[in-house]
XYZ file of C-alpha atoms in Angstrom:
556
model
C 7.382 0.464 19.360
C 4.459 -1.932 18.514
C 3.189 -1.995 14.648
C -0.266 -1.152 14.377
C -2.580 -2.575 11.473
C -4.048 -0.741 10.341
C -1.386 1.897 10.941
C -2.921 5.274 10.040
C -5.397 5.188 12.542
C -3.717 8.946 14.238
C -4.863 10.799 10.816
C -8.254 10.209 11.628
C -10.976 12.196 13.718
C -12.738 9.981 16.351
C -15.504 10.689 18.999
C -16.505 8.260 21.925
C -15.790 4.692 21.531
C -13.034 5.249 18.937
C -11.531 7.692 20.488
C -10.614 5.695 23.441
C -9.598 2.671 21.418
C -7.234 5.409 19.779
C -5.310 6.325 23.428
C -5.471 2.278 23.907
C -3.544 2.138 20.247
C -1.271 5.178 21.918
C -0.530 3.419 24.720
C 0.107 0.028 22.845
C 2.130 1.577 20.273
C 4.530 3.001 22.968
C 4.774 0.749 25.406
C 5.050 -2.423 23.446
C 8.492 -3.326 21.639
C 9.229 -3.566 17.969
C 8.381 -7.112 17.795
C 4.374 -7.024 18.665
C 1.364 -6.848 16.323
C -1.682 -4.573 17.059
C -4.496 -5.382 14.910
C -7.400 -3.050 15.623
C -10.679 -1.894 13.889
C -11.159 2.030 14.946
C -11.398 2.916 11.107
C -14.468 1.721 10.788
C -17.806 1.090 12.083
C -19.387 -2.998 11.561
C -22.756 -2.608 12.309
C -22.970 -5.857 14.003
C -19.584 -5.478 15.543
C -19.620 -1.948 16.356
C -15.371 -1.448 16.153
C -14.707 -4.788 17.082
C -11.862 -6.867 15.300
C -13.027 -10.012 15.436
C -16.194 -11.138 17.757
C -16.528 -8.576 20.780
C -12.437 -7.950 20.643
C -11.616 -4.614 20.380
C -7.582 -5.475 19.729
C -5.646 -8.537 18.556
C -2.059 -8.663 19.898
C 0.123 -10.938 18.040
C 3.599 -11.655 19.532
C 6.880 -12.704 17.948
C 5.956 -16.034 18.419
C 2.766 -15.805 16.468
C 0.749 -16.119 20.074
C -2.801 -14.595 20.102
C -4.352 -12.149 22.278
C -8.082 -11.072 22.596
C -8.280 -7.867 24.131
C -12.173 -6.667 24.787
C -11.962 -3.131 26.151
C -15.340 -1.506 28.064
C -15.209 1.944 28.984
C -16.851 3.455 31.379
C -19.119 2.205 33.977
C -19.671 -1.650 34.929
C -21.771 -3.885 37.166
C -20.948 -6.363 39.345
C -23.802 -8.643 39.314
C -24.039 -12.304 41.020
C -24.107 -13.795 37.199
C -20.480 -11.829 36.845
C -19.440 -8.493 35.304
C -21.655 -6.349 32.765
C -21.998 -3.374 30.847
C -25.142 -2.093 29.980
C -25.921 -0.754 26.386
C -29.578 0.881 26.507
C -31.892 -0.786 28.270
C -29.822 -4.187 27.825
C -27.368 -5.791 29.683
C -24.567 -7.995 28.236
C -22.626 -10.229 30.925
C -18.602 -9.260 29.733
C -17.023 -12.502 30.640
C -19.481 -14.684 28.314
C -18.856 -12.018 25.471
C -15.269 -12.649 25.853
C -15.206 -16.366 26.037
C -17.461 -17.009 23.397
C -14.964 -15.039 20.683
C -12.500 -17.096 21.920
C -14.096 -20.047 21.802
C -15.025 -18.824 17.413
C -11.294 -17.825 17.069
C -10.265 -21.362 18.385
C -12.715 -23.482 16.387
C -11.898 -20.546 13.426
C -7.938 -21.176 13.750
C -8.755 -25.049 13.863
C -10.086 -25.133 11.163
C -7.630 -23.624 9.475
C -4.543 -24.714 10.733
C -4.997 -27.469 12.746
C -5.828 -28.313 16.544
C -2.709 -27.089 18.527
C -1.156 -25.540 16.087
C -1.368 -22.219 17.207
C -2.111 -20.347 20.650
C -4.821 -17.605 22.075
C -5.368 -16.720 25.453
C -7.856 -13.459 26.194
C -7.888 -9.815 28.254
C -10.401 -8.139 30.114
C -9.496 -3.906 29.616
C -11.859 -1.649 31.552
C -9.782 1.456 31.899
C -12.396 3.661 33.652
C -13.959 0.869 35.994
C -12.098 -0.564 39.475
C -13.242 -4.097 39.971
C -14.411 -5.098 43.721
C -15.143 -8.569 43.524
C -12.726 -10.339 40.998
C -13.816 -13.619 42.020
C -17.575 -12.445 40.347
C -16.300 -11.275 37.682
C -16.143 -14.580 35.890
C -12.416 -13.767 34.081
C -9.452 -14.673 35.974
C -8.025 -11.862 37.863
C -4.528 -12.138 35.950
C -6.703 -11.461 32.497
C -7.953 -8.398 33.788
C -6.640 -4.637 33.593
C -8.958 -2.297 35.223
C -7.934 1.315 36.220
C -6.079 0.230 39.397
C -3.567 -1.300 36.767
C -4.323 0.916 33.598
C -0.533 1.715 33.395
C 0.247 -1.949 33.382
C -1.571 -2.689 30.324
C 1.317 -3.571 27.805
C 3.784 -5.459 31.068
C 0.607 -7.735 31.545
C 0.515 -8.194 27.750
C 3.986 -9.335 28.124
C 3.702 -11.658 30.218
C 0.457 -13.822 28.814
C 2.697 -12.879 25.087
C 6.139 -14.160 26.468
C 9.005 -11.826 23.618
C 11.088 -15.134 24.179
C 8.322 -18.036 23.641
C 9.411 -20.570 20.337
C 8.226 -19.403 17.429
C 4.881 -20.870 16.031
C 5.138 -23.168 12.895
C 2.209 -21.219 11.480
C 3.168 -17.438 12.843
C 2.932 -15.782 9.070
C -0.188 -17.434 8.499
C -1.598 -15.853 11.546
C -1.199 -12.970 9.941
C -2.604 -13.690 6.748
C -5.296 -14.612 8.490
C -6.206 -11.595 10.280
C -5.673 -9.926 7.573
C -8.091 -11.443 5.636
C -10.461 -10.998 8.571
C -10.329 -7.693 8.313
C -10.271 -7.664 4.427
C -7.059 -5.590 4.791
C -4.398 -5.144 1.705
C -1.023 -2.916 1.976
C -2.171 0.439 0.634
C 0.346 1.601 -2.375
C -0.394 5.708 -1.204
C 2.877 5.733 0.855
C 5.551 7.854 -0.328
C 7.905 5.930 -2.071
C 10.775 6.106 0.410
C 8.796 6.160 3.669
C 8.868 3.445 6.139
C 5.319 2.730 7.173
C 3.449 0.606 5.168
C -0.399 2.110 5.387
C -2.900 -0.485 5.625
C -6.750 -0.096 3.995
C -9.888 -1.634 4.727
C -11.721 -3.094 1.244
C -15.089 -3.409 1.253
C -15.038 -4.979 -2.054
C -13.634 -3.685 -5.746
C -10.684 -5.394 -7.867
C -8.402 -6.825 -5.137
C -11.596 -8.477 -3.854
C -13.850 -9.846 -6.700
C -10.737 -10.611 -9.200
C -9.370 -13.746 -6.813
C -12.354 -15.067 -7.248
C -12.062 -16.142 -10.769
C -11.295 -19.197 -11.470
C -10.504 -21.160 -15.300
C -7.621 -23.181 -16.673
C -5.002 -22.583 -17.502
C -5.265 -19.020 -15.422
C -3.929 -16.477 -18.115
C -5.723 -13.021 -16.527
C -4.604 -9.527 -18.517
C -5.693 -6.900 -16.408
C -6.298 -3.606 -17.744
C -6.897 -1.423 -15.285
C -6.704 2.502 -14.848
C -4.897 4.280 -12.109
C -6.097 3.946 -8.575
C -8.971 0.712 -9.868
C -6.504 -1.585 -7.365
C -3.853 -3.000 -9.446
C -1.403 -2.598 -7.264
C -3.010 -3.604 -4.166
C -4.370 -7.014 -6.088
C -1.087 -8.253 -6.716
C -0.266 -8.013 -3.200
C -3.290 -9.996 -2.526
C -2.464 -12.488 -4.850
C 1.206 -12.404 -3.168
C 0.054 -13.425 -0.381
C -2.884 -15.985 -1.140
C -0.203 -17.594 -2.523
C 2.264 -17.648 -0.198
C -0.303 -18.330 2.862
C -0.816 -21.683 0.183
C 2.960 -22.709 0.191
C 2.870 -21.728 -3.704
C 5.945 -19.971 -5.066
C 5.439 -16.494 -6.510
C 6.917 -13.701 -7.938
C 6.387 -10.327 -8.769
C 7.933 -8.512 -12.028
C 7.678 -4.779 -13.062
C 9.540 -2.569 -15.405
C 10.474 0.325 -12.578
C 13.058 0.143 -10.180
C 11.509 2.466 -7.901
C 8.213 0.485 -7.961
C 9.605 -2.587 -7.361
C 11.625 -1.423 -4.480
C 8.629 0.129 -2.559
C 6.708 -3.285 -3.674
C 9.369 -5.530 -1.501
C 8.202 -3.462 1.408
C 4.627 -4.701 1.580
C 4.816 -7.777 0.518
C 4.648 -11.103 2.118
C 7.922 -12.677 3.012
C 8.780 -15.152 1.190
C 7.505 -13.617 -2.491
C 10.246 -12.658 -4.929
C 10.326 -9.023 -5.932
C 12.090 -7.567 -8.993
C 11.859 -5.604 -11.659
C 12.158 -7.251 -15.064
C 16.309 -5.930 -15.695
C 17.285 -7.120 -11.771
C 15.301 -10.416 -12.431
C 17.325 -10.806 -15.837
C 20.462 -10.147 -13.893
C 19.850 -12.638 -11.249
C 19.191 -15.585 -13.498
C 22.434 -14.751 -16.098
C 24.742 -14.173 -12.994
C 23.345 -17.983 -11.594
C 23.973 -19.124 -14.770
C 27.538 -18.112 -14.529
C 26.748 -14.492 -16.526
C 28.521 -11.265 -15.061
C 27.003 -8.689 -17.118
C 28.988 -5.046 -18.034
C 26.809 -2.003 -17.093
C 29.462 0.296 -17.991
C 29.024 -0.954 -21.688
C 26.333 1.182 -23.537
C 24.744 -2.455 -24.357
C 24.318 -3.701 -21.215
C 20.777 -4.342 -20.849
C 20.422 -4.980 -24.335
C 22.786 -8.310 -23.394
C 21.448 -8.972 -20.435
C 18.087 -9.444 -21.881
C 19.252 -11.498 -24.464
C 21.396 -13.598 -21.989
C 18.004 -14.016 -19.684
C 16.177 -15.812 -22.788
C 18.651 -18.021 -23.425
C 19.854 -19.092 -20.065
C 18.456 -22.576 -19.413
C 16.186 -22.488 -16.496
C 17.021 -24.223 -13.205
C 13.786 -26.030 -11.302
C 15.319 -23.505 -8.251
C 13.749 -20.223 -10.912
C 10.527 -21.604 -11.381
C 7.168 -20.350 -9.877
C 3.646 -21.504 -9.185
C 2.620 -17.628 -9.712
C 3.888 -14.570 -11.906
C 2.508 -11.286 -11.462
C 3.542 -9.245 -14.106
C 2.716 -5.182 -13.369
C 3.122 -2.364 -15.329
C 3.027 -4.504 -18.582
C 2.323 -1.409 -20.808
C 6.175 -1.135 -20.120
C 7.238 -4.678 -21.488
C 8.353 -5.231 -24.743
C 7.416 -8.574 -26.151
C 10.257 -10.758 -26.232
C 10.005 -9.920 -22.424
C 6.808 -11.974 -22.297
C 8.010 -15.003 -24.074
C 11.562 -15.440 -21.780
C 9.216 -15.067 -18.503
C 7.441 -17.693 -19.613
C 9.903 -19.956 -18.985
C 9.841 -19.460 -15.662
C 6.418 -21.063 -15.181
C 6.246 -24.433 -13.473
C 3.118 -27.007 -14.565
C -0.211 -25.484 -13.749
C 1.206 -22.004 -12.729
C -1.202 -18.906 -12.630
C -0.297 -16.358 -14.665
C -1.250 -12.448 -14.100
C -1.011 -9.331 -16.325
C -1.340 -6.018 -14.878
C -1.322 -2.750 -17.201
C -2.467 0.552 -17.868
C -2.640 2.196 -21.649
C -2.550 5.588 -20.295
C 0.571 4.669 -18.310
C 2.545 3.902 -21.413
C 5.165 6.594 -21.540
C 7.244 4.967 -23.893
C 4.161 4.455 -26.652
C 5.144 0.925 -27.155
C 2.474 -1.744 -28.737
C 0.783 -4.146 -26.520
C 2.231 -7.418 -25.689
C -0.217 -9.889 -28.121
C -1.324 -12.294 -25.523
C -3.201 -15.213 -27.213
C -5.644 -16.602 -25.377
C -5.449 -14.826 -22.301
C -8.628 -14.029 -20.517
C -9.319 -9.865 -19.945
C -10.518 -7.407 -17.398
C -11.062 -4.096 -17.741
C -10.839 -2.078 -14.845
C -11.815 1.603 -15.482
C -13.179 2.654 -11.908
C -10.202 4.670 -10.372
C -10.971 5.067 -6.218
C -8.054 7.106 -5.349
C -8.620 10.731 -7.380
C -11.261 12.987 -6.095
C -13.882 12.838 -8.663
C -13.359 16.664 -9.899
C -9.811 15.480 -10.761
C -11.182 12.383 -12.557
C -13.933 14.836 -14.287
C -10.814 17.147 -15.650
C -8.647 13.706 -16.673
C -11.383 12.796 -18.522
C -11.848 16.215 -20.073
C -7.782 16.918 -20.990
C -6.756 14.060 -21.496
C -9.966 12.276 -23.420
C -9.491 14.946 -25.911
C -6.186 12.834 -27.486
C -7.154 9.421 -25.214
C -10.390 7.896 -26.119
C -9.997 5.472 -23.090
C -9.258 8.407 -20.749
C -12.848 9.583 -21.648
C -14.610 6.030 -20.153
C -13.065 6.162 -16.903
C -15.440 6.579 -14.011
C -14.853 7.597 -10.215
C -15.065 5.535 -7.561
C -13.965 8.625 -4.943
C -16.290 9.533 -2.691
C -14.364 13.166 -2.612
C -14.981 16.115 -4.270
C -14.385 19.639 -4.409
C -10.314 19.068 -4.806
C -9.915 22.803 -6.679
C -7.300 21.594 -9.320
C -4.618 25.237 -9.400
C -2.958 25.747 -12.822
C 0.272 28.534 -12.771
C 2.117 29.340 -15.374
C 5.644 30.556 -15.579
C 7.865 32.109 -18.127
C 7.253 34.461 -20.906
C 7.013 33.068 -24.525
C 10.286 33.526 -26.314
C 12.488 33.989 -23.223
C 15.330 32.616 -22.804
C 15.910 29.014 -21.534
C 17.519 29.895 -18.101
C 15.112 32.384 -17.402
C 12.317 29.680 -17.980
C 14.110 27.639 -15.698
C 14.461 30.282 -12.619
C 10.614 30.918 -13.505
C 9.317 27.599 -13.101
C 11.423 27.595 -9.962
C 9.892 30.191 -8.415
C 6.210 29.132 -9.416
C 6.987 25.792 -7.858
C 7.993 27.405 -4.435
C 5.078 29.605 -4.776
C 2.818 26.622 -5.069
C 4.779 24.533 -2.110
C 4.120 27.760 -0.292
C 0.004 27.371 -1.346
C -0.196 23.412 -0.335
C 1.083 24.176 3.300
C -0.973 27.069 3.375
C -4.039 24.432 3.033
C -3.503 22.734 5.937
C -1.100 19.749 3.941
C 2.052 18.875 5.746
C 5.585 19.064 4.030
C 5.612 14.618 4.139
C 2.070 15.165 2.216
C 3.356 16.680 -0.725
C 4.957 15.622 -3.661
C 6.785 17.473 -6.507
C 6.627 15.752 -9.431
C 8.826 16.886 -12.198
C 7.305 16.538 -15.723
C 10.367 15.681 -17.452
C 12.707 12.238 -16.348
C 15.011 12.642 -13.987
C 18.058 13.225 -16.264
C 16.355 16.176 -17.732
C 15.074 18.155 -15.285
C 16.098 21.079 -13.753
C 14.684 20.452 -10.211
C 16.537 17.290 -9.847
C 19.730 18.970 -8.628
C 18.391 21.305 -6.149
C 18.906 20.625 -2.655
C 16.382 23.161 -1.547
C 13.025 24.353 -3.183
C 13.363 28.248 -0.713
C 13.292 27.548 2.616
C 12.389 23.646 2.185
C 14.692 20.922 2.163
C 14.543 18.601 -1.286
C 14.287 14.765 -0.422
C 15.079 13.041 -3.984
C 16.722 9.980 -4.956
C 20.660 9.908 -4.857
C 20.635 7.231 -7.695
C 22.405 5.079 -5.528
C 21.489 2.128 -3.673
C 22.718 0.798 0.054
C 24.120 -2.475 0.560
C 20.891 -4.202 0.894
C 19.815 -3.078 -2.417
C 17.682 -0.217 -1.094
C 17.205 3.172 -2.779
C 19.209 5.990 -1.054
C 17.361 9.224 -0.634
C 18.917 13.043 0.691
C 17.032 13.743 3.752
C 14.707 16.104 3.294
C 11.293 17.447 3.600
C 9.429 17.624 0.325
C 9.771 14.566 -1.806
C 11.589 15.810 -5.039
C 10.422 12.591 -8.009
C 9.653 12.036 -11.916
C 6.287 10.776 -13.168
C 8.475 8.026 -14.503
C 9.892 6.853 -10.965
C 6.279 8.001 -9.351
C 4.171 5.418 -11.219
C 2.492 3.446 -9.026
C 2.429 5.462 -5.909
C 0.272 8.493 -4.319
C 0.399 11.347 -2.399
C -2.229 13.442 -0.610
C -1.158 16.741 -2.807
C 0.778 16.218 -5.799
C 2.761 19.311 -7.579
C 3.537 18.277 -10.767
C 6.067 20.534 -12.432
C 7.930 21.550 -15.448
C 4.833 21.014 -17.673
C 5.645 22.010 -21.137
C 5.126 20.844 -24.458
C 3.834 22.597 -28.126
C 0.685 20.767 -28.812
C -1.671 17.981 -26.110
C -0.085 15.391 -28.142
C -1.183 11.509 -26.908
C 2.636 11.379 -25.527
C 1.806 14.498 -23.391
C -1.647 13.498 -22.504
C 0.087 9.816 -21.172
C 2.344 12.206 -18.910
C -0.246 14.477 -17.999
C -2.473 11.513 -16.896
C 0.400 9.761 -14.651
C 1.214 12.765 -12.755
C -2.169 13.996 -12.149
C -3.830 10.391 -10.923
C -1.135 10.359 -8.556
C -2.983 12.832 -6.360
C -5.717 11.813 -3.316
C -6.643 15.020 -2.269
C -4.812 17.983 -4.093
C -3.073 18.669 -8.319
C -1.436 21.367 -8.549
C 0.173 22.330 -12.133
C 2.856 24.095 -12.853
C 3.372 24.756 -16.351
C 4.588 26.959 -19.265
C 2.569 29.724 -20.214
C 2.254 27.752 -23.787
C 1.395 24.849 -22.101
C -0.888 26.088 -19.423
C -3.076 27.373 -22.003
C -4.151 23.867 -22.752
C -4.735 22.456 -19.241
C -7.003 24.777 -17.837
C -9.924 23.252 -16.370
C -13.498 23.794 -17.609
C -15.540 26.540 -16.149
């Protein structure tokens, strides 16, 4: 099965043109193997391109080799004229194989440019799935470059061919990528579910991941403060992958496992990925280190063994990205320093609101900042209640402005329990309210894979994090172990079963976040309360104690 970029192109609702670029994308997507790249442009409309990718192509098919091909697809009805093939728009007529040849021709003198005269290779496809050509030898494309209904079911075996699976690999294949990519100003959307295997793909028309890289200053020191959903994420992919398209060395340091984890899924090859405890780890054990998790020390040791182990030229970097930096403490800073080779770039990514642990900033001297308060991802009627409960204890929670163009999301507040009950009937309560509300999200059209339950408390503490079912639905959580490749192990599942603390970073279309409770809207409780509601894109549901609940209803 092909990959498709952007890859959640069967979510959306399409008429005409896109919707038969969407059964070509079918049709790709199936017939093609594992190995091929579909880049396509059905999300969106270019005015001067109409869905084109690049030029007049409707698809760009990139096989294991890194090998290029333009497909142009007309539906519908064509002429033969003596001037060769055309399809008429209007009142106008536009002669197909001179389309086609002259977005070749830009791709070649593009790629040239680029990479280098023969570097790299492109050939081009005629698709006209509705249309039987007569005269091929008018046509002015060469009849082996052109699919037209007689051979509609042969699409992807004469893809094959002109893409050969078994053709040497391209010096400059990744870059290929990178720079279709950046053709289609596309960046690895962080909304999957951590745990899922496709890697959504968005479309920026402009905002942090686009206007930060542009700045430019020595020595490059940027702190980043940016709210939930402003692009943090998504920018230090970007950044990942400017650099490695550039041959620089980079890596990427959090403080979450989980993060991190789902992090080495999108990005580029060649990037390292860690969080800041697997990084310390790697560096003490090449230093000859074997650290002791079983002592109740450990990572106090390993820290401590990371800042003093003399750095090898093989650990140093020509970029750092640093994210979640709220979480760092700031000897952290100082040891990943080290780590920096001459002239390296140097970014800080955090969030104030995110800091769960109320630790003090790292003091970073010097350093250039950006504020970021524009979040894109919450509807703005969940942004308008953030900014309500939450700016009551967080002054910055009260600046933050929406950047959603959705509305109308209807946050739902339940509350379980009866004050003064007992603790295990508490429990059994919130269980059943969280069913209930499971029960409410499918009922609005969200499918099980949409929704996340989000449990208030951490993982050790809750009482969800146990349960294999939530009523009839099958609980997909985290095992707490990890496969031999380093990868989180989850228990299959329906309905992803999480913690705000293992969440951060990531989305889901309807978010339940559970267990709510605390006395008083306390700045730690606010912190939490913000995580787990700005992980929503569509739908918050609450589900809190009735002491609790009193606090976060939403303005009428």
């Amino acid at each position: 099965m092909a990959r498709i970029i952007p890859d959640d192109w069967k979510h959306l609702a399409a008429t005409g043109a896109a919707e038969r670029e969407r059964e070509t994308l079918a049709l790709l997507e199936h017939a093609l193997p594992d190995a091929y790249t579909v880049y396509h442009g059905v999300h969106w409309t270019r005015a001067e391109h109409g869905f084109s990718v690049f030029g007049e192509a409707d698809f760009v098919v990139v096989s294991p080799s890194g090998r290029v091909l333009l497909i142009e697809q007309k539906a519908g009805f064509l002429r033969e004229t003596p001037k060769g093939l055309v399809k008429v728009y209007l009142q106008t007529e536009r002669n197909v194989s001179i389309q086609l040849a002259r977005t070749q021709e830009n791709l070649h003198r593009r790629l040239t440019v680029a990479f280098g005269a023969g570097t790299y290779g492109v050939d081009a496809l005629l698709y006209c799935p509705d249309y039987t050509i007569r005269q091929t030898s008018i046509a002015g494309v060469a009849p082996e470059r052109i699919v037209d209904a007689t051979r509609k079911a042969q699409l992807a075996t004469v893809i094959a061919q002109l893409l050969p699976a078994d053709e040497p690999r391209f010096a400059n294949a990744a870059k290929i990528h990178h720079f279709l990519a950046d053709e289609l100003a596309l960046t690895p959307d962080t909304s999957a579910l951590v745990g899922q295997a496709g890697t959504l793909v968005t479309r920026l028309s402009g905002g942090l991941a686009a206007w930060a890289r542009q700045l430019d200053f020595a020595p490059f020191r940027l702190r980043v403060i940016g709210t939930a959903g402003s692009g943090k994420t998504q920018l230090a992919v970007q950044v990942m992958r400017d650099a490695v398209a550039a041959g620089r060395r980079v890596l990427y340091v959090c403080f979450n496992r989980p993060l991190a984890d789902y992090i080495a899924r999108v990005a580029p090859p060649g990037a390292k990925i860690a969080n800041y405890h697997q990084l310390c780890d790697w560096v003490a054990r090449d230093g000859g280190y074997a650290p002791d998790f079983q002592a109740s020390d450990a990572f106090a040791k390993l820290e401590a063994r990371f800042a003093d182990t003399p750095v090898p030229e093989r650990w140093r970097f020509d970029v750092l990205i640093v994210d979640e930096g709220q979480d760092f403490h700031p000897p952290w800073a100082a040891a990943l320093e080290r780590l920096l080779a001459a002239d390296a770039a140097w970014w800080w990514l955090e969030d104030p609101l995110q800091n769960l642990y109320m630790r003090e900033p790292v003091v970073l001297p010097g350093w250039v900042a950006l504020k970021a308060l524009t979040n894109y991802r919450s509807p703005r009627d969940l942004l308008d209640y953030v900014r309500d409960v939450v700016g009551r204890v967080e002054p910055l929670a009260a600046e933050l402005r929406s950047g959603s163009p959705f509305d109308g999301s209807d946050i739902a507040v339940s509350a379980y329990g009866e004050p003064g009950a007992p603790a295990a009937a508490c429990i059994d309560a919130c269980i059943d309210t969280t069913k209930r509300a499971i029960t409410q999200a499918l009922a609005l059209g969200f499918r099980k894979q949409d929704i996340a339950v989000l449990s208030y408390r951490g993982r050790e503490s809750s009482a969800l994090a146990s349960l294999d079912q939530l009523g009839p639905h099958r609980i997909k959580r985290f095992t707490g172990k990890y496969d031999l490749f380093g990868n989180p192990e989850y228990r299959e599942g329906d309905v992803l079963l999480d913690s705000i603390y293992r969440f951060k970073g990531q989305s889901a279309p309807c978010v339940i976040l559970t267990e709510i409770d605390f006395d008083t809207l306390d700045a730690r409780a606010a912190r939490k309360l913000f995580v787990g509601a700005t992980r929503a894109t569509m739908k918050l549901m609450l589900v809190a104690s009735q002491r609790a609940a009193t606090q976060l209803m939403p303005p009428q």
